[in-house]
PDB file of C-alpha atoms in Angstrom:
ATOM      1  CA  MET A   1       5.363   5.177   4.976  1.00  0.00           C
ATOM      2  CA  GLU A   2       7.571   5.658   8.043  1.00  0.00           C
ATOM      3  CA  PRO A   3       9.450   2.582   9.311  1.00  0.00           C
ATOM      4  CA  ARG A   4       7.963   1.065  12.446  1.00  0.00           C
ATOM      5  CA  LEU A   5      10.216   1.879  15.391  1.00  0.00           C
ATOM      6  CA  PRO A   6      10.742  -0.070  18.609  1.00  0.00           C
ATOM      7  CA  PRO A   7       8.837   0.926  21.759  1.00  0.00           C
ATOM      8  CA  ALA A   8      12.046   2.294  23.280  1.00  0.00           C
ATOM      9  CA  VAL A   9      15.644   2.981  22.386  1.00  0.00           C
ATOM     10  CA  HIS A  10      18.280   2.774  25.115  1.00  0.00           C
ATOM     11  CA  LEU A  11      21.223   5.131  24.596  1.00  0.00           C
ATOM     12  CA  TYR A  12      24.450   4.094  26.337  1.00  0.00           C
ATOM     13  CA  SER A  13      27.177   6.751  26.318  1.00  0.00           C
ATOM     14  CA  ALA A  14      29.044   9.066  28.666  1.00  0.00           C
ATOM     15  CA  ASN A  15      29.710  11.472  25.758  1.00  0.00           C
ATOM     16  CA  ALA A  16      27.241  14.378  26.083  1.00  0.00           C
ATOM     17  CA  GLY A  17      27.734  15.459  22.467  1.00  0.00           C
ATOM     18  CA  LEU A  18      27.057  11.975  21.156  1.00  0.00           C
ATOM     19  CA  LEU A  19      23.933  11.609  23.302  1.00  0.00           C
ATOM     20  CA  THR A  20      22.661  14.947  21.958  1.00  0.00           C
ATOM     21  CA  HIS A  21      23.309  13.742  18.400  1.00  0.00           C
ATOM     22  CA  TRP A  22      21.412  10.491  18.963  1.00  0.00           C
ATOM     23  CA  ARG A  23      18.519  12.272  20.690  1.00  0.00           C
ATOM     24  CA  HIS A  24      18.264  14.722  17.805  1.00  0.00           C
ATOM     25  CA  GLY A  25      17.857  11.895  15.297  1.00  0.00           C
ATOM     26  CA  LEU A  26      15.388   9.865  17.349  1.00  0.00           C
ATOM     27  CA  ALA A  27      13.400  12.542  19.218  1.00  0.00           C
ATOM     28  CA  GLY A  28       9.665  12.259  18.846  1.00  0.00           C
ATOM     29  CA  ARG A  29       9.920   8.880  17.122  1.00  0.00           C
ATOM     30  CA  CYS A  30      10.299   6.571  20.109  1.00  0.00           C
ATOM     31  CA  ARG A  31      10.782   6.591  23.851  1.00  0.00           C
ATOM     32  CA  LEU A  32      14.437   7.322  24.676  1.00  0.00           C
ATOM     33  CA  LEU A  33      16.218   6.056  27.796  1.00  0.00           C
ATOM     34  CA  THR A  34      19.706   7.390  28.499  1.00  0.00           C
ATOM     35  CA  HIS A  35      22.333   5.490  30.486  1.00  0.00           C
ATOM     36  CA  GLU A  36      25.835   6.673  31.365  1.00  0.00           C
ATOM     37  CA  LYS A  37      26.903   3.269  32.721  1.00  0.00           C
ATOM     38  CA  TRP A  38      26.611  -0.168  31.196  1.00  0.00           C
ATOM     39  CA  GLN A  39      23.770  -2.374  32.314  1.00  0.00           C
ATOM     40  CA  ALA A  40      22.242  -5.104  30.211  1.00  0.00           C
ATOM     41  CA  PRO A  41      19.011  -3.776  28.696  1.00  0.00           C
ATOM     42  CA  PRO A  42      15.754  -5.672  29.105  1.00  0.00           C
ATOM     43  CA  ASP A  43      14.702  -8.081  26.389  1.00  0.00           C
ATOM     44  CA  ASP A  44      11.439  -6.226  25.754  1.00  0.00           C
ATOM     45  CA  GLY A  45      11.667  -5.407  22.064  1.00  0.00           C
ATOM     46  CA  SER A  46      13.680  -2.262  22.666  1.00  0.00           C
ATOM     47  CA  VAL A  47      16.826  -1.355  20.727  1.00  0.00           C
ATOM     48  CA  SER A  48      20.089  -0.245  22.359  1.00  0.00           C
ATOM     49  CA  LEU A  49      22.772   1.996  20.863  1.00  0.00           C
ATOM     50  CA  ILE A  50      26.009   1.430  22.770  1.00  0.00           C
ATOM     51  CA  ASP A  51      29.020   3.727  22.534  1.00  0.00           C
ATOM     52  CA  LEU A  52      31.954   1.301  22.508  1.00  0.00           C
ATOM     53  CA  HIS A  53      33.984   3.863  24.469  1.00  0.00           C
ATOM     54  CA  LEU A  54      31.585   3.707  27.415  1.00  0.00           C
ATOM     55  CA  PRO A  55      33.598   3.246  30.643  1.00  0.00           C
ATOM     56  CA  GLY A  56      33.203  -0.231  32.135  1.00  0.00           C
ATOM     57  CA  LEU A  57      31.935  -1.791  28.915  1.00  0.00           C
ATOM     58  CA  PRO A  58      33.401  -5.224  28.141  1.00  0.00           C
ATOM     59  CA  ALA A  59      35.557  -5.261  25.000  1.00  0.00           C
ATOM     60  CA  VAL A  60      33.811  -6.586  21.892  1.00  0.00           C
ATOM     61  CA  THR A  61      37.007  -8.472  21.129  1.00  0.00           C
ATOM     62  CA  GLN A  62      36.171 -10.739  24.086  1.00  0.00           C
ATOM     63  CA  PRO A  63      32.928 -12.387  22.947  1.00  0.00           C
ATOM     64  CA  GLU A  64      32.889 -14.707  25.958  1.00  0.00           C
ATOM     65  CA  LEU A  65      32.105 -11.643  28.127  1.00  0.00           C
ATOM     66  CA  TRP A  66      29.071 -10.869  25.971  1.00  0.00           C
ATOM     67  CA  ALA A  67      27.728 -14.426  25.782  1.00  0.00           C
ATOM     68  CA  THR A  68      25.340 -13.918  28.705  1.00  0.00           C
ATOM     69  CA  HIS A  69      25.043 -10.122  28.498  1.00  0.00           C
ATOM     70  CA  CYS A  70      24.039  -9.620  24.886  1.00  0.00           C
ATOM     71  CA  PRO A  71      20.262  -9.648  24.530  1.00  0.00           C
ATOM     72  CA  PRO A  72      18.831  -9.085  21.047  1.00  0.00           C
ATOM     73  CA  ARG A  73      18.784  -5.714  19.319  1.00  0.00           C
ATOM     74  CA  LEU A  74      22.099  -4.209  20.465  1.00  0.00           C
ATOM     75  CA  VAL A  75      23.997  -1.894  18.104  1.00  0.00           C
ATOM     76  CA  ALA A  76      27.706  -1.268  18.690  1.00  0.00           C
ATOM     77  CA  CYS A  77      28.584   2.353  17.862  1.00  0.00           C
ATOM     78  CA  SER A  78      32.206   3.377  17.407  1.00  0.00           C
ATOM     79  CA  THR A  79      33.662   6.870  17.083  1.00  0.00           C
ATOM     80  CA  LEU A  80      36.609   5.303  15.222  1.00  0.00           C
ATOM     81  CA  PRO A  81      35.021   2.407  13.330  1.00  0.00           C
ATOM     82  CA  HIS A  82      37.155  -0.195  11.616  1.00  0.00           C
ATOM     83  CA  ASP A  83      36.523  -3.593  10.064  1.00  0.00           C
ATOM     84  CA  ASP A  84      38.158  -5.739  12.770  1.00  0.00           C
ATOM     85  CA  GLU A  85      36.100  -4.111  15.506  1.00  0.00           C
ATOM     86  CA  GLY A  86      32.906  -4.466  13.461  1.00  0.00           C
ATOM     87  CA  VAL A  87      33.480  -8.158  12.839  1.00  0.00           C
ATOM     88  CA  ALA A  88      34.271  -8.700  16.538  1.00  0.00           C
ATOM     89  CA  ALA A  89      31.069  -6.886  17.571  1.00  0.00           C
ATOM     90  CA  LEU A  90      28.927  -9.007  15.272  1.00  0.00           C
ATOM     91  CA  ARG A  91      30.635 -12.203  16.478  1.00  0.00           C
ATOM     92  CA  ALA A  92      29.996 -11.110  20.085  1.00  0.00           C
ATOM     93  CA  GLY A  93      26.254 -11.002  19.372  1.00  0.00           C
ATOM     94  CA  PHE A  94      25.554  -7.388  18.446  1.00  0.00           C
ATOM     95  CA  ARG A  95      22.888  -6.993  15.750  1.00  0.00           C
ATOM     96  CA  GLY A  96      24.587  -4.029  14.154  1.00  0.00           C
ATOM     97  CA  TYR A  97      27.764  -1.974  14.024  1.00  0.00           C
ATOM     98  CA  CYS A  98      28.068   1.610  12.833  1.00  0.00           C
ATOM     99  CA  ASN A  99      29.855   4.903  13.148  1.00  0.00           C
ATOM    100  CA  ALA A 100      28.624   6.504  16.385  1.00  0.00           C
ATOM    101  CA  TRP A 101      28.128   9.750  14.460  1.00  0.00           C
ATOM    102  CA  ILE A 102      25.764   8.149  11.937  1.00  0.00           C
ATOM    103  CA  SER A 103      23.617  10.692  10.111  1.00  0.00           C
ATOM    104  CA  VAL A 104      20.614  11.782  12.189  1.00  0.00           C
ATOM    105  CA  ASP A 105      18.473  10.998   9.133  1.00  0.00           C
ATOM    106  CA  LEU A 106      19.572   7.358   9.276  1.00  0.00           C
ATOM    107  CA  LEU A 107      19.123   6.820  13.029  1.00  0.00           C
ATOM    108  CA  PRO A 108      15.357   6.088  12.850  1.00  0.00           C
ATOM    109  CA  ARG A 109      15.935   3.645   9.986  1.00  0.00           C
ATOM    110  CA  LEU A 110      18.729   1.939  11.936  1.00  0.00           C
ATOM    111  CA  ALA A 111      16.524   1.523  15.013  1.00  0.00           C
ATOM    112  CA  ALA A 112      13.632   0.194  12.923  1.00  0.00           C
ATOM    113  CA  ALA A 113      15.850  -2.262  11.030  1.00  0.00           C
ATOM    114  CA  VAL A 114      17.386  -3.664  14.210  1.00  0.00           C
ATOM    115  CA  ALA A 115      13.981  -3.908  15.890  1.00  0.00           C
ATOM    116  CA  ALA A 116      12.680  -5.919  12.938  1.00  0.00           C
TER     117      ALA A 116
END
């Protein structure tokens, strides 16, 4: 049985290659919305994958900046993941942290897990 996916997945990145990678893993499984600039996503049950290298994005190491801008179901995605950044992202309110280049086979499972 396929995992139940959210009604939409917001993709936040200015990296065309990364967006293509994410779309490849999630295509046909949910509605995808692409954003090249940060804006807080709606709290409508959707999941958001956020490239931590997105220009204008507040640093995850400053959780006070995320206190009012971190609705549920955000996943911090890093092209150079490391433990300190992951812990900071989770403390800031993100529901997940992963390598931005996560396997396309795992992307639907990630979205479903965060949505749940």
